[in-house]
CSV table of C-alpha atoms and ligand atoms in Angstrom, one decimal:
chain,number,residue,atom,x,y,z
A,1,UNK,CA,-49.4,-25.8,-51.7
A,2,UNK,CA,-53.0,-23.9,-51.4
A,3,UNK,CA,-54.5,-23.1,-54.7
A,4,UNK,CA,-56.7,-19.9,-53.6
A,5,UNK,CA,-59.2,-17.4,-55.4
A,6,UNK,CA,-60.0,-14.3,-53.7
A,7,UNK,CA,-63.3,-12.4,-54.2
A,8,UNK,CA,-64.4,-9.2,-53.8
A,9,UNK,CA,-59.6,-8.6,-54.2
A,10,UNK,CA,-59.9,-5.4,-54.6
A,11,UNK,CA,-62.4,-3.9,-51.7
A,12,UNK,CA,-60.5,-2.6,-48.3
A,13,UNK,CA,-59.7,-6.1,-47.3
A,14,UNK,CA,-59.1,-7.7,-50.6
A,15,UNK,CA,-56.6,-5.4,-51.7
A,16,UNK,CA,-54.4,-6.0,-48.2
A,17,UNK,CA,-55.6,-9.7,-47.8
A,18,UNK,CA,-54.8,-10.9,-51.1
A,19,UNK,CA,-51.0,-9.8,-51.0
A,20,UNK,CA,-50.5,-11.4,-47.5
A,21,UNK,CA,-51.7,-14.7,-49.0
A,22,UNK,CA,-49.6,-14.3,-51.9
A,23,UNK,CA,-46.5,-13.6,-49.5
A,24,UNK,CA,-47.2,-17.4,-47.8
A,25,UNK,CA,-48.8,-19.2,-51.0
A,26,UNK,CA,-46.7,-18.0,-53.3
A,27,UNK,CA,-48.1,-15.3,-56.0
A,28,UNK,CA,-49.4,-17.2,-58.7
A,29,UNK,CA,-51.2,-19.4,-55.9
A,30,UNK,CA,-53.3,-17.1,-55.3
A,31,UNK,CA,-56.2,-15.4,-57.4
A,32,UNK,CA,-57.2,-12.1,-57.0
A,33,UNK,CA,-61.1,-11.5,-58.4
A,34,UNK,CA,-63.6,-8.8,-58.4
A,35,UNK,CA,-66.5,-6.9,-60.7
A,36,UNK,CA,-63.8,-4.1,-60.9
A,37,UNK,CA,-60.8,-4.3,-62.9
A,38,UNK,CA,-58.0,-2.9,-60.0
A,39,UNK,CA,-55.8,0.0,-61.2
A,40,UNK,CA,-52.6,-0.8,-63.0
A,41,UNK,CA,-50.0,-0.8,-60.1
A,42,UNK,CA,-52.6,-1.6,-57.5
A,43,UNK,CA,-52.2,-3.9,-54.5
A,44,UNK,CA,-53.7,-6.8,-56.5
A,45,UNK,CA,-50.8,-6.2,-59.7
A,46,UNK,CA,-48.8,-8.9,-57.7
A,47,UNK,CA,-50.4,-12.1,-59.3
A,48,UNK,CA,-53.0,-12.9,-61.3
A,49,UNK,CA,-56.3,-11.2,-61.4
A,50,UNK,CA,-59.8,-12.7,-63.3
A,51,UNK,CA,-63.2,-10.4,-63.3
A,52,UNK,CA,-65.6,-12.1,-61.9
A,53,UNK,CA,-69.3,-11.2,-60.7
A,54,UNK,CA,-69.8,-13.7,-57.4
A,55,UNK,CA,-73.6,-14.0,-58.7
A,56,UNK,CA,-72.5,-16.2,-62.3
A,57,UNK,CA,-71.9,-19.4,-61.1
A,58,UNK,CA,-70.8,-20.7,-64.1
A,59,UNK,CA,-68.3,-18.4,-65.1
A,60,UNK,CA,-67.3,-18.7,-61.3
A,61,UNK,CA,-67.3,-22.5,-61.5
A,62,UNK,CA,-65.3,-22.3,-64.8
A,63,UNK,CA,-62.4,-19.9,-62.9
A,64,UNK,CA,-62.4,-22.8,-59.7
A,65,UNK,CA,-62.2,-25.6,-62.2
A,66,UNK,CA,-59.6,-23.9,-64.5
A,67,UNK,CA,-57.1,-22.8,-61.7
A,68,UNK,CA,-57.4,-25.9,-59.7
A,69,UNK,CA,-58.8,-23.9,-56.6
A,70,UNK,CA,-58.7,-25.5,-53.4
A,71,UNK,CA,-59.5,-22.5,-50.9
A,72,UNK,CA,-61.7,-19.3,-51.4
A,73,UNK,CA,-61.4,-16.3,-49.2
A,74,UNK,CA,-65.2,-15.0,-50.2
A,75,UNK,CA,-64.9,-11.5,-49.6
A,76,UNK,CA,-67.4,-10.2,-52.4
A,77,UNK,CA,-70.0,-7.9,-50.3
A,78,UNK,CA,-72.3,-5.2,-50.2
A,79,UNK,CA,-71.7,-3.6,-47.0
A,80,UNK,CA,-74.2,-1.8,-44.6
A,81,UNK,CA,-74.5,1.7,-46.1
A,82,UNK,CA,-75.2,0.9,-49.6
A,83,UNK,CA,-77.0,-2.0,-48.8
A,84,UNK,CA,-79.7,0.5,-47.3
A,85,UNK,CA,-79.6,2.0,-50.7
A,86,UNK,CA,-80.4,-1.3,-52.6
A,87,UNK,CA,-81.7,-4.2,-50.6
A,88,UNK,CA,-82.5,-6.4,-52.8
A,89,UNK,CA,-78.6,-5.9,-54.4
A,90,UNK,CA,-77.7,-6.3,-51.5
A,91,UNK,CA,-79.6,-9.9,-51.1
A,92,UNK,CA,-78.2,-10.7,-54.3
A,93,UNK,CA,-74.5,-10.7,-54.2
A,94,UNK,CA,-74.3,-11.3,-50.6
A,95,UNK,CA,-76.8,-14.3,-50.6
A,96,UNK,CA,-76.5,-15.7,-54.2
A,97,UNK,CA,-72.7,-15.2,-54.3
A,98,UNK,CA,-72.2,-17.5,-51.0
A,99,UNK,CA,-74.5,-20.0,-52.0
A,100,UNK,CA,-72.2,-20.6,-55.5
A,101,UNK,CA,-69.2,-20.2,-53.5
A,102,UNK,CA,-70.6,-23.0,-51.0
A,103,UNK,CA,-72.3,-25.3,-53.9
A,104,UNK,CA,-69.2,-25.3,-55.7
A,105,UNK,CA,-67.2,-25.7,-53.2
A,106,UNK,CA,-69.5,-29.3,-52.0
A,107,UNK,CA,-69.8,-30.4,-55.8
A,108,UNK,CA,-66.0,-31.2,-55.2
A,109,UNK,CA,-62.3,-29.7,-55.2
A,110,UNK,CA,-63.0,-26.6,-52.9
A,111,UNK,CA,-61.9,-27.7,-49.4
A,112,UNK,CA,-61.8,-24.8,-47.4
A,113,UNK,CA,-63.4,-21.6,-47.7
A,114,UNK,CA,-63.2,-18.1,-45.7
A,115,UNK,CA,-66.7,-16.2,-45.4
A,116,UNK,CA,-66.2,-12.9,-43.1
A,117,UNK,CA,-69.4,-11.9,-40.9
A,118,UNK,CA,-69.8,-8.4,-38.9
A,119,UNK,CA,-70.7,-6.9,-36.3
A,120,UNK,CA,-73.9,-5.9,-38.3
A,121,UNK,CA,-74.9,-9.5,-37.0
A,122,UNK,CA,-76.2,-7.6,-33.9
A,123,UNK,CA,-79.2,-5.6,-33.5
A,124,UNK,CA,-81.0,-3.2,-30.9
A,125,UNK,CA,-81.9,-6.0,-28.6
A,126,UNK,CA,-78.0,-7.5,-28.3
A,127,UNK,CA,-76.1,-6.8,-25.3
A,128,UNK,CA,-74.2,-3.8,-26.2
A,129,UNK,CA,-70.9,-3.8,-23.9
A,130,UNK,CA,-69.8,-6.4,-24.7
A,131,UNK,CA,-72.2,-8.6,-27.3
A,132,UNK,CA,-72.1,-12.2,-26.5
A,133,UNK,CA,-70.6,-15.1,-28.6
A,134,UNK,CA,-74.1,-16.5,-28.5
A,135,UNK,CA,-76.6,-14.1,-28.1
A,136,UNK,CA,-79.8,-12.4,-30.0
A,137,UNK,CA,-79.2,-12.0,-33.9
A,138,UNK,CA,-82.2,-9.7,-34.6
A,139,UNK,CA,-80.3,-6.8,-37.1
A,140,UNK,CA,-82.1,-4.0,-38.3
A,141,UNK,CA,-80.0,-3.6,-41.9
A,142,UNK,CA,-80.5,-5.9,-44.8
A,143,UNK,CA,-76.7,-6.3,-44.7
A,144,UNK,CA,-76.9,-7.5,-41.0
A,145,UNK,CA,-79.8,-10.3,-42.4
A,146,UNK,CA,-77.8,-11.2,-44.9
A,147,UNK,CA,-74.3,-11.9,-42.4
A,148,UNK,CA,-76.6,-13.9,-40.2
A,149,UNK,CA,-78.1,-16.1,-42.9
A,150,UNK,CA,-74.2,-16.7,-43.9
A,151,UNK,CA,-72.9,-17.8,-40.6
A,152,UNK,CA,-76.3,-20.1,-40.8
A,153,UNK,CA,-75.7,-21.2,-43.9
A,154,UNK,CA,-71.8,-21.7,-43.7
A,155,UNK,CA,-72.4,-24.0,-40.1
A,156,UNK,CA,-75.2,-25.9,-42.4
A,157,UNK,CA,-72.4,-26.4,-44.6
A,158,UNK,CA,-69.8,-27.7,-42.2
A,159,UNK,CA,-72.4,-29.9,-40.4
A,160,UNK,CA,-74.6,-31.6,-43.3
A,161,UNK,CA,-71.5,-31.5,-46.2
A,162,UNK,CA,-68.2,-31.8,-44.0
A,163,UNK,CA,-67.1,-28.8,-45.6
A,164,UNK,CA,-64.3,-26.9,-44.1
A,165,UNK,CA,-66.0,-23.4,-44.1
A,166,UNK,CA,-64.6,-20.6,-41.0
A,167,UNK,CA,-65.7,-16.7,-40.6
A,168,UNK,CA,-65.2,-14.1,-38.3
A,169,UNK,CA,-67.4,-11.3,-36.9
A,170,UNK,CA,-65.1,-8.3,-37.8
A,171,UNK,CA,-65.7,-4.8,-36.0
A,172,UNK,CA,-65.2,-2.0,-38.4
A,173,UNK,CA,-61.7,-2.2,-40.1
A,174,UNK,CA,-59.2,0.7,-40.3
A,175,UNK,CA,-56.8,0.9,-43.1
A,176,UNK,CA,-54.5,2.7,-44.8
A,177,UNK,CA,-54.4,1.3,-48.3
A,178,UNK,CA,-58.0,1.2,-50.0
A,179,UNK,CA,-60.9,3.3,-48.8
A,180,UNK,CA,-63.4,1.5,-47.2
A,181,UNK,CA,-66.9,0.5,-49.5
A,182,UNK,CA,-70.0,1.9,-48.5
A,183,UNK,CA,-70.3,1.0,-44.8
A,184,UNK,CA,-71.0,2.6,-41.7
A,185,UNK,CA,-68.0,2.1,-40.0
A,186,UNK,CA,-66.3,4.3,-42.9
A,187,UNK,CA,-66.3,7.6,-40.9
A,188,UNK,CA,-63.0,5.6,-38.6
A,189,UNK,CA,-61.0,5.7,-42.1
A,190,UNK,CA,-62.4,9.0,-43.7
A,191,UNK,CA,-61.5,11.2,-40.8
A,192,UNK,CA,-57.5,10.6,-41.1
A,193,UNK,CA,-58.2,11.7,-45.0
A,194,UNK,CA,-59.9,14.6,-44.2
A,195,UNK,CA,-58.0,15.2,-41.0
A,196,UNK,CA,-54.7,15.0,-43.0
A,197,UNK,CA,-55.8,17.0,-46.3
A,198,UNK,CA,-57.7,19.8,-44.8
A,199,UNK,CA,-57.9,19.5,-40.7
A,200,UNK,CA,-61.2,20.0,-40.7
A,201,UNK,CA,-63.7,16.6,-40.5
A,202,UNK,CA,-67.6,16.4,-40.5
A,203,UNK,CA,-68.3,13.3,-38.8
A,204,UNK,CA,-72.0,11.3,-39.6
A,205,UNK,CA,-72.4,9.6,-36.7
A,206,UNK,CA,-72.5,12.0,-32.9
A,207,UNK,CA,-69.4,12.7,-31.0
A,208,UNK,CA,-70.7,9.6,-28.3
A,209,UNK,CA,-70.9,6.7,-30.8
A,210,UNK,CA,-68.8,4.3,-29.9
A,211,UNK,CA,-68.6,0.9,-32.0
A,212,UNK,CA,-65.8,-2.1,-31.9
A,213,UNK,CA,-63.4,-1.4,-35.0
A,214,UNK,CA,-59.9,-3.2,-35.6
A,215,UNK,CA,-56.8,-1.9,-37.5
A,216,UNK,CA,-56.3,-3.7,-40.8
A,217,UNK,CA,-53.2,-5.8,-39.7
A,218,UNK,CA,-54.6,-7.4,-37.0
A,219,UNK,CA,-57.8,-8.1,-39.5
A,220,UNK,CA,-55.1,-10.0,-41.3
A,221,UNK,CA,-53.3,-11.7,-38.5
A,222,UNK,CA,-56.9,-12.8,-37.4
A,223,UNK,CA,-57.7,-14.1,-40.5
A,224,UNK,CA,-54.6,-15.7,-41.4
A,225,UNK,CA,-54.8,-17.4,-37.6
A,226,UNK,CA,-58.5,-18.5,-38.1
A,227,UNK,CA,-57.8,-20.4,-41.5
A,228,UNK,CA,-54.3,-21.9,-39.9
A,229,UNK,CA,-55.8,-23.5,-36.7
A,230,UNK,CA,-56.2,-27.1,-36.2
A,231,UNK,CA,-59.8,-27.9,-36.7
A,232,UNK,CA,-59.7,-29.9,-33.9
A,233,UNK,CA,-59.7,-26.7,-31.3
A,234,UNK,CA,-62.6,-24.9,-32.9
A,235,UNK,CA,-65.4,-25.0,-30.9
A,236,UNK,CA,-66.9,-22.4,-33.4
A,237,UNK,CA,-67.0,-22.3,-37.4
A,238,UNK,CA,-68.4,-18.8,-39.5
A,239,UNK,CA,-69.0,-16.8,-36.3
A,240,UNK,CA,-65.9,-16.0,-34.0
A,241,UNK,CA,-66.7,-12.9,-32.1
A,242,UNK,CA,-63.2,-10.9,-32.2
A,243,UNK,CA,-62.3,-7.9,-30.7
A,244,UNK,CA,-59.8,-4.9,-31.3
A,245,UNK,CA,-60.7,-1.7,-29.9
A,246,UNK,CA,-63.7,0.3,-28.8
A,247,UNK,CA,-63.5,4.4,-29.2
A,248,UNK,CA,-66.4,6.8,-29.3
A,249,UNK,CA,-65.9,9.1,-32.4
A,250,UNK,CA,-64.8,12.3,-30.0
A,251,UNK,CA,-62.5,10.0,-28.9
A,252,UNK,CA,-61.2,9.5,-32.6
A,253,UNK,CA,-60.9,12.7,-33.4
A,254,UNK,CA,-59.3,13.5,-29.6
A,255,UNK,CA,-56.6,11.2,-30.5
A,256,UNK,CA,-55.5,12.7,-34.3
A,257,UNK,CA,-56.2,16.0,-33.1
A,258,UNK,CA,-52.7,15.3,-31.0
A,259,UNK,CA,-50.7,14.6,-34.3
A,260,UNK,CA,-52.3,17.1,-36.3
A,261,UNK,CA,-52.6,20.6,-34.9
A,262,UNK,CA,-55.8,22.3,-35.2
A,263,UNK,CA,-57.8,20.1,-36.6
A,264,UNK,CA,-61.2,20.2,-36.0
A,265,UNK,CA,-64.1,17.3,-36.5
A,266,UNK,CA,-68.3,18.4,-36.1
A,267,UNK,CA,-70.7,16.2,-36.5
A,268,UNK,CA,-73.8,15.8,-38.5
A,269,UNK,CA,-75.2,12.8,-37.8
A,270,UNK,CA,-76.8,11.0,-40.6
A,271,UNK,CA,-79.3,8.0,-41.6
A,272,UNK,CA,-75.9,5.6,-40.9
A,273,UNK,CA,-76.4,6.9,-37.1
A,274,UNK,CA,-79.3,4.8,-36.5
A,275,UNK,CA,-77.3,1.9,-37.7
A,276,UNK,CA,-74.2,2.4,-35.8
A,277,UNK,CA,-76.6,2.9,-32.7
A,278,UNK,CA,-78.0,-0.8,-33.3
A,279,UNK,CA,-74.8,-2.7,-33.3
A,280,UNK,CA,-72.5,-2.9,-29.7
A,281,UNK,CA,-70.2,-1.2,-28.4
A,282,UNK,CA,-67.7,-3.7,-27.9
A,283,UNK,CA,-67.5,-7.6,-28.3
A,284,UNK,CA,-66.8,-11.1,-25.9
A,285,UNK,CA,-64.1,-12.7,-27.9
A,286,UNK,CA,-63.1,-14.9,-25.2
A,287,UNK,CA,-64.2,-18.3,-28.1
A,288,UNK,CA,-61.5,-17.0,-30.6
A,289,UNK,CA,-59.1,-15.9,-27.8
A,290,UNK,CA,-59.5,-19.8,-26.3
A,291,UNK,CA,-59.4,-21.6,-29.4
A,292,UNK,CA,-57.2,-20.0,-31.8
A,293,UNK,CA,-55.2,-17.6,-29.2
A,294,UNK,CA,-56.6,-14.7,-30.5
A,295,UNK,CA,-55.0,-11.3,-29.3
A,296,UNK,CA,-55.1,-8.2,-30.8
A,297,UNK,CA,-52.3,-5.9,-31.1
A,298,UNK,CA,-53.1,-2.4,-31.6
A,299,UNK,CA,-54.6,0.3,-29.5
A,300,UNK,CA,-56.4,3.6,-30.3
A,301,UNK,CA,-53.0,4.9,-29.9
A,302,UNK,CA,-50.8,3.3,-32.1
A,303,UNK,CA,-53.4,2.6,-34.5
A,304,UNK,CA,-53.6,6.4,-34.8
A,305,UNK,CA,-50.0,7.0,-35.2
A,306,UNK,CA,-49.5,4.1,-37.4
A,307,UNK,CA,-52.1,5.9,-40.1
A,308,UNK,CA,-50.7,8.9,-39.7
A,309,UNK,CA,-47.6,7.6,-40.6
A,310,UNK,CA,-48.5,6.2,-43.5
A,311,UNK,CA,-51.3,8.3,-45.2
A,312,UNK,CA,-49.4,11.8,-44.5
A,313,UNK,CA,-46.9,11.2,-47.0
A,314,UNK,CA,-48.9,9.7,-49.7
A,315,UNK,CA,-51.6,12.5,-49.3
A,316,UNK,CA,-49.3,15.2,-49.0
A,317,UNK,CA,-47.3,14.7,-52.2
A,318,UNK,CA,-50.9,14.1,-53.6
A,319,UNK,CA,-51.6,18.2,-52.8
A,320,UNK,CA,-48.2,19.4,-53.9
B,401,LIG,P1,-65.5,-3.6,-49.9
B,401,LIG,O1,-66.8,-3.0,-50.2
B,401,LIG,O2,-64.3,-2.7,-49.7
B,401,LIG,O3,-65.1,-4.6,-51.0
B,401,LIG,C1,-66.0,-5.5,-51.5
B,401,LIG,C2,-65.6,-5.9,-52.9
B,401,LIG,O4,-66.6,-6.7,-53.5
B,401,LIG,C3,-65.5,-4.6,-53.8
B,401,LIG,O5,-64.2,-4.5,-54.4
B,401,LIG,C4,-66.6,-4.8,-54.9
B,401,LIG,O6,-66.2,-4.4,-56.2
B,401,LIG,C5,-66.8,-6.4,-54.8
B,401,LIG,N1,-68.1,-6.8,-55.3
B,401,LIG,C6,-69.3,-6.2,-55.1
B,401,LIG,N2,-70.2,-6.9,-55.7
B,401,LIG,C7,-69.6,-8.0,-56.3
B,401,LIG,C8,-70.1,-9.0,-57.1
B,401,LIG,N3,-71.4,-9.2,-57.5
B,401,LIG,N4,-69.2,-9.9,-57.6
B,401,LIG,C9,-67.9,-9.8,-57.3
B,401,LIG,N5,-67.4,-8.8,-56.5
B,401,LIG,C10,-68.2,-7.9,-56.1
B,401,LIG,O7,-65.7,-4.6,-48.6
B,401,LIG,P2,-64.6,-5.0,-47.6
B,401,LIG,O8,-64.6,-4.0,-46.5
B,401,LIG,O9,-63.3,-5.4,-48.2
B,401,LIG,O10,-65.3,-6.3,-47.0
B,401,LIG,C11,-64.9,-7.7,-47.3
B,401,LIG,C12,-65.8,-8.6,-46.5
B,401,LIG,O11,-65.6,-8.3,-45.1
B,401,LIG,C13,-67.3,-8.4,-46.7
B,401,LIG,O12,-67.9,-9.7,-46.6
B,401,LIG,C14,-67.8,-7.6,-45.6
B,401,LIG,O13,-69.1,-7.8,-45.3
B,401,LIG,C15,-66.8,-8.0,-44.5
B,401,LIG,N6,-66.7,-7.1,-43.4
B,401,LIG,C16,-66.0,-5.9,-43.7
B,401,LIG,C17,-65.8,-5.0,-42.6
B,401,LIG,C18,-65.1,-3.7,-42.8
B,401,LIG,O14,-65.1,-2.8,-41.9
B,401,LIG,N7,-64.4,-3.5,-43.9
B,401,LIG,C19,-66.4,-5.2,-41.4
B,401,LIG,C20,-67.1,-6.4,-41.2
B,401,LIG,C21,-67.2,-7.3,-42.2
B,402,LIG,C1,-70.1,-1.7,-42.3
B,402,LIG,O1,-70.0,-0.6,-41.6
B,402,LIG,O2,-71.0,-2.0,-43.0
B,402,LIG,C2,-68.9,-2.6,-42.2
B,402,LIG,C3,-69.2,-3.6,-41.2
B,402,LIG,C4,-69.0,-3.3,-39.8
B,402,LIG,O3,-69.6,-4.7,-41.5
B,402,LIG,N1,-67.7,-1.9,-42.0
């Protein structure tokens, strides 16, 4: 049985990721850690949780060495938006927490760890429709340097140490169950909110943006799938391209406007639109389709109903 810590638990993937591992591993297999102590009743109330700042090595090597970890899912990030904000915290955490995860992990007793990338990878001279596997990494946002030096850094890893270290480039993840942290991406999650509580949505990237985004459960069934696979078929370690579904934002808003009526979406576009405009439009995952069978199973459509489904309830009783 895995022993596994989680960083960065209680984030938009985290807070989903964390209780999918604990339905497999077992709960008290599985470690749940952050800088933020989750709500009582929270996602992450399952099993055991430990504060931890990714950046204190020693307090993260004490938790590792205390709990017998075997496996780390690194999720502990600052994400494109606020990274813009603060570049060198940005640095920090994303660079100095994967070096102790990875240092740790090749001092002994970690054997595996998880280290997600993004399509922030990919800047203005990529390919846009669709971005190569293996293609120019020149990205204009700190956050984007920091998710190519960690695909570098985690195949230096796996080459020079043996270390079993994997990573996926995720589009822009869609969820239901924690907002999303500060990225650019965000305005695919904060629309169904807004959409929902007031029909009305002001949208801060232009109606023609389109970027590659995935619904959270096929985040987790590609995660999940990446980690499982025999290392014997992957041809690729901390950078599997892997695709869900492309939409422009009109398209978005085209698409709840059918479940909800009346509601309207403008747009205002702000400094996040020069981001979105460096990154592609959709993404070649024929490596992770090849090697791990990748396939993903939701489309704008039933992605759209499947939110609806489940925030509508939650957010109405909210408002009565
Ligand atoms: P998030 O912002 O929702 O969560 C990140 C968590 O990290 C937060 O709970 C935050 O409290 C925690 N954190 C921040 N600084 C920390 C520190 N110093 N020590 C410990 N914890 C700290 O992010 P997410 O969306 O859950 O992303 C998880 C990973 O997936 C990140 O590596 C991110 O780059 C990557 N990713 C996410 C998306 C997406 O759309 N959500 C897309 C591409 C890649
Ligand atoms: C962001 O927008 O910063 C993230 C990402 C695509 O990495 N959602």
């Amino acid at each position: 049985m895995q022993r596994i810590l989680v960083t960065g638990a209680a984030g938009q993937i985290g807070s989903e990721l964390t209780p999918a591992l604990r339905e497999r591993h077992g709960s008290t297999n599985v470690l749940a850690s952050d800088l933020r102590v989750p709500a009582a009743g929270s996602h992450l109330s399952s099993g055991p949780f430990e504060t931890l700042d990714v950046r204190d090595r020693s307090r993260l090597q004490d938790i590792v060495s205390d709990h017998r970890i075997d496996t780390i899912y690194h999720l502990a990030a600052i994400l494109s938006a606020t990274g813009e904000a603060n570049p060198q915290l940005a640095w920090d955490v994303n660079i100095a927490g994967l070096v102790n995860v990875l240092e740790i992990a090749r001092a002994g007793g970690v054997r595996h760890v998880f280290c997600p990338s993004s399509i922030a990878v990919f800047g203005p001279e990529t390919p846009r429709d669709p971005a190569p596997q293996l293609t120019v990494l020149r990205p204009s946002t700190i956050y984007g340097l920091t998710k190519v030096t960690g695909e570098l850094l985690g195949d230096y890893y796996v080459q020079r140490y043996g270390l079993d270290v994997r990573g996926l480039r995720y589009p822009g993840i869609i969820s239901s169950e924690t907002p999303p942290g500060g990225g650019t991406t965000d305005y695919a999650v904060d629309i169904f909110y807004q959409a929902i509580q007031t029909g009305r949505y002001t949208c801060f990237v232009r109606q023609d943006t389109v970027l590659p985004m995935m619904y959270m459960p096929d985040c987790i069934r590609a995660t999940l799938a990446l980690m499982d696979a025999d290392t014997s078929r992957l041809t690729r370690h901390c950078d599997y391209n892997i695709a869900g579904l492309s939409f422009s934002a009109a398209q978005l808003a085209g698409e709840i406007a059918k479940h909800i009526r009346g509601f309207v979406c403008t747009y205002e576009p702000d400094f996040r639109q020069a981001i979105a405009d460096s990154w592609p439009q959709s993404l070649d995952d024929r490596h992770a389709r090849a090697d791990w069978d990748w396939r993903p199973s939701f489309d704008l459509s039933s992605m759209t109903a499947d939110m609806i489904q489940r925030l509508r309830p939650r957010l109405t009783a909210k408002r009565a």
